[in-house]
Amino acid sequence: MRNLFMKVTYDGTNYDGFQTQPGGNTVQDMLERAITHLTGEVVKIIASGRTDAGVHAYGQPFNFETTSLIPLERWCLALNARLPEDIVVTEAHEVPLTFHSRRGAKRKTYRYTINGNRFPDPFQRRYQFHHPVALDVKAMEQGLKPLIGTYDFTSFASRKSTKASHVRTIYEAHMEIDRSMCRPDSTDQGVIHTYITGSGFLQHMVRIIMGTLIQVGEGKRRPEQIADILAACDRAAAGPTAVAKGLALWNVSYEDAGN
Amino acid sequence: MRNLFMKVTYDGTNYDGFQTQPGGNTVQDMLERAITHLTGEVVKIIASGRTDAGVHAYGQPFNFETTSLIPLERWCLALNARLPEDIVVTEAHEVPLTFHSRRGAKRKTYRYTINGNRFPDPFQRRYQFHHPVALDVKAMEQGLKPLIGTYDFTSFASRKSTKASHVRTIYEAHMEIDRSMCRPDSTDQGVIHTYITGSGFLQHMVRIIMGTLIQVGEGKRRPEQIADILAACDRAAAGPTAVAKGLALWNVSYEDAGN
């Protein structure tokens, strides 16, 4: 028996999230079908975590056990030939049988993308939240800071969360502005990417953080209020859940893998 | 009567090209319907030129006459509200009644995009030609040079071209490599953009140039052969027509507008 560890990039627009659901239209279902088609084995893959409907991933790790003897270097091309074009496997490694993509995950980075330019970008329309009204990005950056550390993130978790503990650690968070698509002589703000790295995230956590920070950017809340919202441990204290399409699982790193 | 000049960005994936066709599924049809819906007037727009099915545009200029008194600053938002989300009007100006988007166009720039990384990018899959096998980009750049100047481009024109003259001028051409999406420790080549600026282009001209240059990059032709292909004035001398989805009309400039 081999334990194979892979990374998959997907455009989540057309799927009901990562994790298997009865309808079968999930990224996990597509991956498992492709593996079965290739190997003849029925497999259950383990991912680093789920992503919601419409959320994307640049590097979602997963692993599964197989008796297949297909050489490592063949797996990506063989699976991609059996996957729809919005799901692409980009890495395949053999790992110890004890390796578990979810339990082994040490740091996860999500990226949330806001198009702050006056007009939507038709080429990026599925991957950006368009917010043409000027945002105070400095205030948003200030609002990110109180979230760095180990806290109970109940205020920033879906009320449907069933986790026993809402304590999580955010290691790092920052914003980057890409002005390459701004029209000259315009009031375009650029494309605003927010990167948040943590030990793990509660359901909707990044999207609720972003929905709240957008209110800060709009001047509806002050950045100093973020600490109070966190302390309240009450979902009602935070802002709305930002739309799914702006969110992407950017990277997951493992103690040993170092990536 | 006013003559309005606008620029439109579109994802051409879902359209039968720019110019009106009987089926009505063209970018021009969508624009004319939106204008009629807004103003009540039946209009015929004049664009800088047509683009083929599946080809995109970052800045396609067009103009039309209208008696509408809608202020200039309202037009973009009003039209975008009546357009599908893959077509976005980004500029509106009032120009002299004599201005004509096609006749006035002085320089057109097209961009062709090749993803030279090992795996396709699911987020850019509609806007890139994926060519995972290593390309000799230096040889391709060398092959671009003999095309700069004023020549009869019959070798690089569709056999269906009905133009009286195939003489065109290419002012400038260069390639840029974007390595931002390359995976570390991979043999990824990056995303290769080719920009070609000319007085005007014959049907399929940029795509045939690119199909031929890709053969140069693959080592199937030497860059020195490009001059011979040009001199042959024979479509059969050149390479295949590269796929439409990698091509985008990047910019069109006018004598006076200077953009």
PDB file of N, CA and C in Angstrom, chain B residues 177-226:
ATOM      1  N   ILE B 177       7.971  37.680 -20.336  1.00  0.00           N
ATOM      2  CA  ILE B 177       7.728  36.435 -19.599  1.00  0.00           C
ATOM      3  C   ILE B 177       7.319  36.756 -18.173  1.00  0.00           C
ATOM      4  N   ASP B 178       6.195  36.189 -17.762  1.00  0.00           N
ATOM      5  CA  ASP B 178       5.693  36.382 -16.401  1.00  0.00           C
ATOM      6  C   ASP B 178       5.914  35.064 -15.647  1.00  0.00           C
ATOM      7  N   ARG B 179       6.807  35.109 -14.667  1.00  0.00           N
ATOM      8  CA  ARG B 179       7.123  33.877 -13.938  1.00  0.00           C
ATOM      9  C   ARG B 179       6.405  33.793 -12.591  1.00  0.00           C
ATOM     10  N   SER B 180       5.422  34.684 -12.366  1.00  0.00           N
ATOM     11  CA  SER B 180       4.794  34.734 -11.036  1.00  0.00           C
ATOM     12  C   SER B 180       4.030  33.458 -10.684  1.00  0.00           C
ATOM     13  N   MET B 181       3.569  32.713 -11.681  1.00  0.00           N
ATOM     14  CA  MET B 181       2.813  31.502 -11.357  1.00  0.00           C
ATOM     15  C   MET B 181       3.652  30.233 -11.531  1.00  0.00           C
ATOM     16  N   CYS B 182       4.966  30.374 -11.699  1.00  0.00           N
ATOM     17  CA  CYS B 182       5.816  29.183 -11.818  1.00  0.00           C
ATOM     18  C   CYS B 182       5.956  28.515 -10.452  1.00  0.00           C
ATOM     19  N   ARG B 183       5.890  27.218 -10.421  1.00  0.00           N
ATOM     20  CA  ARG B 183       6.094  26.501  -9.167  1.00  0.00           C
ATOM     21  C   ARG B 183       7.598  26.401  -8.896  1.00  0.00           C
ATOM     22  N   PRO B 184       7.992  26.634  -7.651  1.00  0.00           N
ATOM     23  CA  PRO B 184       9.424  26.543  -7.333  1.00  0.00           C
ATOM     24  C   PRO B 184       9.958  25.141  -7.669  1.00  0.00           C
ATOM     25  N   ASP B 185      11.219  25.069  -7.998  1.00  0.00           N
ATOM     26  CA  ASP B 185      11.864  23.788  -8.298  1.00  0.00           C
ATOM     27  C   ASP B 185      11.190  23.050  -9.447  1.00  0.00           C
ATOM     28  N   SER B 186      10.540  23.772 -10.322  1.00  0.00           N
ATOM     29  CA  SER B 186       9.891  23.106 -11.454  1.00  0.00           C
ATOM     30  C   SER B 186      10.615  23.515 -12.727  1.00  0.00           C
ATOM     31  N   THR B 187      10.239  22.866 -13.805  1.00  0.00           N
ATOM     32  CA  THR B 187      10.789  23.247 -15.107  1.00  0.00           C
ATOM     33  C   THR B 187       9.864  24.249 -15.791  1.00  0.00           C
ATOM     34  N   ASP B 188       8.971  24.856 -15.009  1.00  0.00           N
ATOM     35  CA  ASP B 188       8.024  25.812 -15.575  1.00  0.00           C
ATOM     36  C   ASP B 188       8.744  26.937 -16.314  1.00  0.00           C
ATOM     37  N   GLN B 189       8.230  27.262 -17.502  1.00  0.00           N
ATOM     38  CA  GLN B 189       8.837  28.315 -18.327  1.00  0.00           C
ATOM     39  C   GLN B 189       8.236  29.682 -18.086  1.00  0.00           C
ATOM     40  N   GLY B 190       7.077  29.726 -17.426  1.00  0.00           N
ATOM     41  CA  GLY B 190       6.381  30.994 -17.235  1.00  0.00           C
ATOM     42  C   GLY B 190       5.315  31.210 -18.292  1.00  0.00           C
ATOM     43  N   VAL B 191       4.608  32.317 -18.141  1.00  0.00           N
ATOM     44  CA  VAL B 191       3.579  32.698 -19.098  1.00  0.00           C
ATOM     45  C   VAL B 191       4.228  33.677 -20.075  1.00  0.00           C
ATOM     46  N   ILE B 192       4.129  33.368 -21.359  1.00  0.00           N
ATOM     47  CA  ILE B 192       4.844  34.120 -22.392  1.00  0.00           C
ATOM     48  C   ILE B 192       3.853  34.971 -23.174  1.00  0.00           C
ATOM     49  N   HIS B 193       3.969  36.290 -22.994  1.00  0.00           N
ATOM     50  CA  HIS B 193       3.100  37.210 -23.726  1.00  0.00           C
ATOM     51  C   HIS B 193       3.869  37.774 -24.922  1.00  0.00           C
ATOM     52  N   THR B 194       3.261  37.764 -26.096  1.00  0.00           N
ATOM     53  CA  THR B 194       3.848  38.396 -27.283  1.00  0.00           C
ATOM     54  C   THR B 194       2.973  39.586 -27.662  1.00  0.00           C
ATOM     55  N   TYR B 195       3.582  40.769 -27.723  1.00  0.00           N
ATOM     56  CA  TYR B 195       2.866  41.991 -28.106  1.00  0.00           C
ATOM     57  C   TYR B 195       3.289  42.380 -29.512  1.00  0.00           C
ATOM     58  N   ILE B 196       2.314  42.589 -30.391  1.00  0.00           N
ATOM     59  CA  ILE B 196       2.613  42.994 -31.771  1.00  0.00           C
ATOM     60  C   ILE B 196       1.783  44.235 -32.104  1.00  0.00           C
ATOM     61  N   THR B 197       2.469  45.310 -32.477  1.00  0.00           N
ATOM     62  CA  THR B 197       1.795  46.566 -32.803  1.00  0.00           C
ATOM     63  C   THR B 197       1.971  46.866 -34.283  1.00  0.00           C
ATOM     64  N   GLY B 198       0.866  47.148 -34.951  1.00  0.00           N
ATOM     65  CA  GLY B 198       0.948  47.430 -36.376  1.00  0.00           C
ATOM     66  C   GLY B 198      -0.098  48.423 -36.822  1.00  0.00           C
ATOM     67  N   SER B 199      -0.015  48.761 -38.111  1.00  0.00           N
ATOM     68  CA  SER B 199      -0.966  49.713 -38.696  1.00  0.00           C
ATOM     69  C   SER B 199      -2.349  49.075 -38.821  1.00  0.00           C
ATOM     70  N   GLY B 200      -2.354  47.777 -38.937  1.00  0.00           N
ATOM     71  CA  GLY B 200      -3.589  47.031 -39.111  1.00  0.00           C
ATOM     72  C   GLY B 200      -3.188  45.584 -39.352  1.00  0.00           C
ATOM     73  N   PHE B 201      -4.135  44.692 -39.238  1.00  0.00           N
ATOM     74  CA  PHE B 201      -3.803  43.273 -39.362  1.00  0.00           C
ATOM     75  C   PHE B 201      -4.778  42.584 -40.296  1.00  0.00           C
ATOM     76  N   LEU B 202      -4.269  41.661 -41.081  1.00  0.00           N
ATOM     77  CA  LEU B 202      -5.105  40.863 -41.974  1.00  0.00           C
ATOM     78  C   LEU B 202      -5.787  39.766 -41.155  1.00  0.00           C
ATOM     79  N   GLN B 203      -6.790  39.129 -41.771  1.00  0.00           N
ATOM     80  CA  GLN B 203      -7.509  38.055 -41.070  1.00  0.00           C
ATOM     81  C   GLN B 203      -6.535  36.953 -40.626  1.00  0.00           C
ATOM     82  N   HIS B 204      -6.566  36.618 -39.341  1.00  0.00           N
ATOM     83  CA  HIS B 204      -5.749  35.550 -38.737  1.00  0.00           C
ATOM     84  C   HIS B 204      -4.257  35.895 -38.682  1.00  0.00           C
ATOM     85  N   MET B 205      -3.874  37.127 -39.031  1.00  0.00           N
ATOM     86  CA  MET B 205      -2.454  37.452 -39.184  1.00  0.00           C
ATOM     87  C   MET B 205      -1.649  37.204 -37.906  1.00  0.00           C
ATOM     88  N   VAL B 206      -2.143  37.693 -36.772  1.00  0.00           N
ATOM     89  CA  VAL B 206      -1.381  37.490 -35.528  1.00  0.00           C
ATOM     90  C   VAL B 206      -1.341  35.999 -35.171  1.00  0.00           C
ATOM     91  N   ARG B 207      -2.440  35.308 -35.383  1.00  0.00           N
ATOM     92  CA  ARG B 207      -2.489  33.882 -35.028  1.00  0.00           C
ATOM     93  C   ARG B 207      -1.578  33.045 -35.941  1.00  0.00           C
ATOM     94  N   ILE B 208      -1.455  33.416 -37.217  1.00  0.00           N
ATOM     95  CA  ILE B 208      -0.554  32.663 -38.111  1.00  0.00           C
ATOM     96  C   ILE B 208       0.905  32.996 -37.777  1.00  0.00           C
ATOM     97  N   ILE B 209       1.168  34.278 -37.456  1.00  0.00           N
ATOM     98  CA  ILE B 209       2.518  34.634 -36.994  1.00  0.00           C
ATOM     99  C   ILE B 209       2.861  33.796 -35.762  1.00  0.00           C
ATOM    100  N   MET B 210       1.928  33.711 -34.815  1.00  0.00           N
ATOM    101  CA  MET B 210       2.209  32.968 -33.579  1.00  0.00           C
ATOM    102  C   MET B 210       2.347  31.468 -33.837  1.00  0.00           C
ATOM    103  N   GLY B 211       1.495  30.915 -34.675  1.00  0.00           N
ATOM    104  CA  GLY B 211       1.599  29.486 -34.997  1.00  0.00           C
ATOM    105  C   GLY B 211       2.954  29.160 -35.610  1.00  0.00           C
ATOM    106  N   THR B 212       3.468  30.099 -36.409  1.00  0.00           N
ATOM    107  CA  THR B 212       4.773  29.908 -37.051  1.00  0.00           C
ATOM    108  C   THR B 212       5.895  30.085 -36.025  1.00  0.00           C
ATOM    109  N   LEU B 213       5.765  31.101 -35.177  1.00  0.00           N
ATOM    110  CA  LEU B 213       6.790  31.332 -34.149  1.00  0.00           C
ATOM    111  C   LEU B 213       6.858  30.187 -33.142  1.00  0.00           C
ATOM    112  N   ILE B 214       5.709  29.579 -32.855  1.00  0.00           N
ATOM    113  CA  ILE B 214       5.702  28.433 -31.933  1.00  0.00           C
ATOM    114  C   ILE B 214       6.518  27.290 -32.554  1.00  0.00           C
ATOM    115  N   GLN B 215       6.411  27.125 -33.866  1.00  0.00           N
ATOM    116  CA  GLN B 215       7.248  26.116 -34.537  1.00  0.00           C
ATOM    117  C   GLN B 215       8.734  26.469 -34.405  1.00  0.00           C
ATOM    118  N   VAL B 216       9.048  27.767 -34.466  1.00  0.00           N
ATOM    119  CA  VAL B 216      10.428  28.195 -34.247  1.00  0.00           C
ATOM    120  C   VAL B 216      10.842  27.835 -32.812  1.00  0.00           C
ATOM    121  N   GLY B 217       9.955  28.119 -31.854  1.00  0.00           N
ATOM    122  CA  GLY B 217      10.243  27.823 -30.449  1.00  0.00           C
ATOM    123  C   GLY B 217      10.424  26.332 -30.193  1.00  0.00           C
ATOM    124  N   GLU B 218       9.743  25.527 -31.002  1.00  0.00           N
ATOM    125  CA  GLU B 218       9.839  24.054 -30.868  1.00  0.00           C
ATOM    126  C   GLU B 218      11.055  23.494 -31.603  1.00  0.00           C
ATOM    127  N   GLY B 219      11.776  24.363 -32.324  1.00  0.00           N
ATOM    128  CA  GLY B 219      12.938  23.900 -33.083  1.00  0.00           C
ATOM    129  C   GLY B 219      12.577  23.297 -34.426  1.00  0.00           C
ATOM    130  N   LYS B 220      11.311  23.425 -34.848  1.00  0.00           N
ATOM    131  CA  LYS B 220      10.885  22.852 -36.134  1.00  0.00           C
ATOM    132  C   LYS B 220      11.263  23.756 -37.307  1.00  0.00           C
ATOM    133  N   ARG B 221      11.459  25.029 -37.014  1.00  0.00           N
ATOM    134  CA  ARG B 221      11.907  25.987 -38.035  1.00  0.00           C
ATOM    135  C   ARG B 221      12.984  26.848 -37.389  1.00  0.00           C
ATOM    136  N   ARG B 222      13.883  27.389 -38.202  1.00  0.00           N
ATOM    137  CA  ARG B 222      14.887  28.309 -37.686  1.00  0.00           C
ATOM    138  C   ARG B 222      14.372  29.743 -37.800  1.00  0.00           C
ATOM    139  N   PRO B 223      14.763  30.619 -36.889  1.00  0.00           N
ATOM    140  CA  PRO B 223      14.258  32.000 -36.946  1.00  0.00           C
ATOM    141  C   PRO B 223      14.609  32.703 -38.255  1.00  0.00           C
ATOM    142  N   GLU B 224      15.714  32.316 -38.864  1.00  0.00           N
ATOM    143  CA  GLU B 224      16.121  32.949 -40.129  1.00  0.00           C
ATOM    144  C   GLU B 224      15.110  32.657 -41.243  1.00  0.00           C
ATOM    145  N   GLN B 225      14.332  31.566 -41.082  1.00  0.00           N
ATOM    146  CA  GLN B 225      13.377  31.210 -42.136  1.00  0.00           C
ATOM    147  C   GLN B 225      12.202  32.185 -42.214  1.00  0.00           C
ATOM    148  N   ILE B 226      11.977  32.957 -41.161  1.00  0.00           N
ATOM    149  CA  ILE B 226      10.804  33.849 -41.152  1.00  0.00           C
ATOM    150  C   ILE B 226      10.855  34.818 -42.340  1.00  0.00           C
TER     151      ILE B 226
END
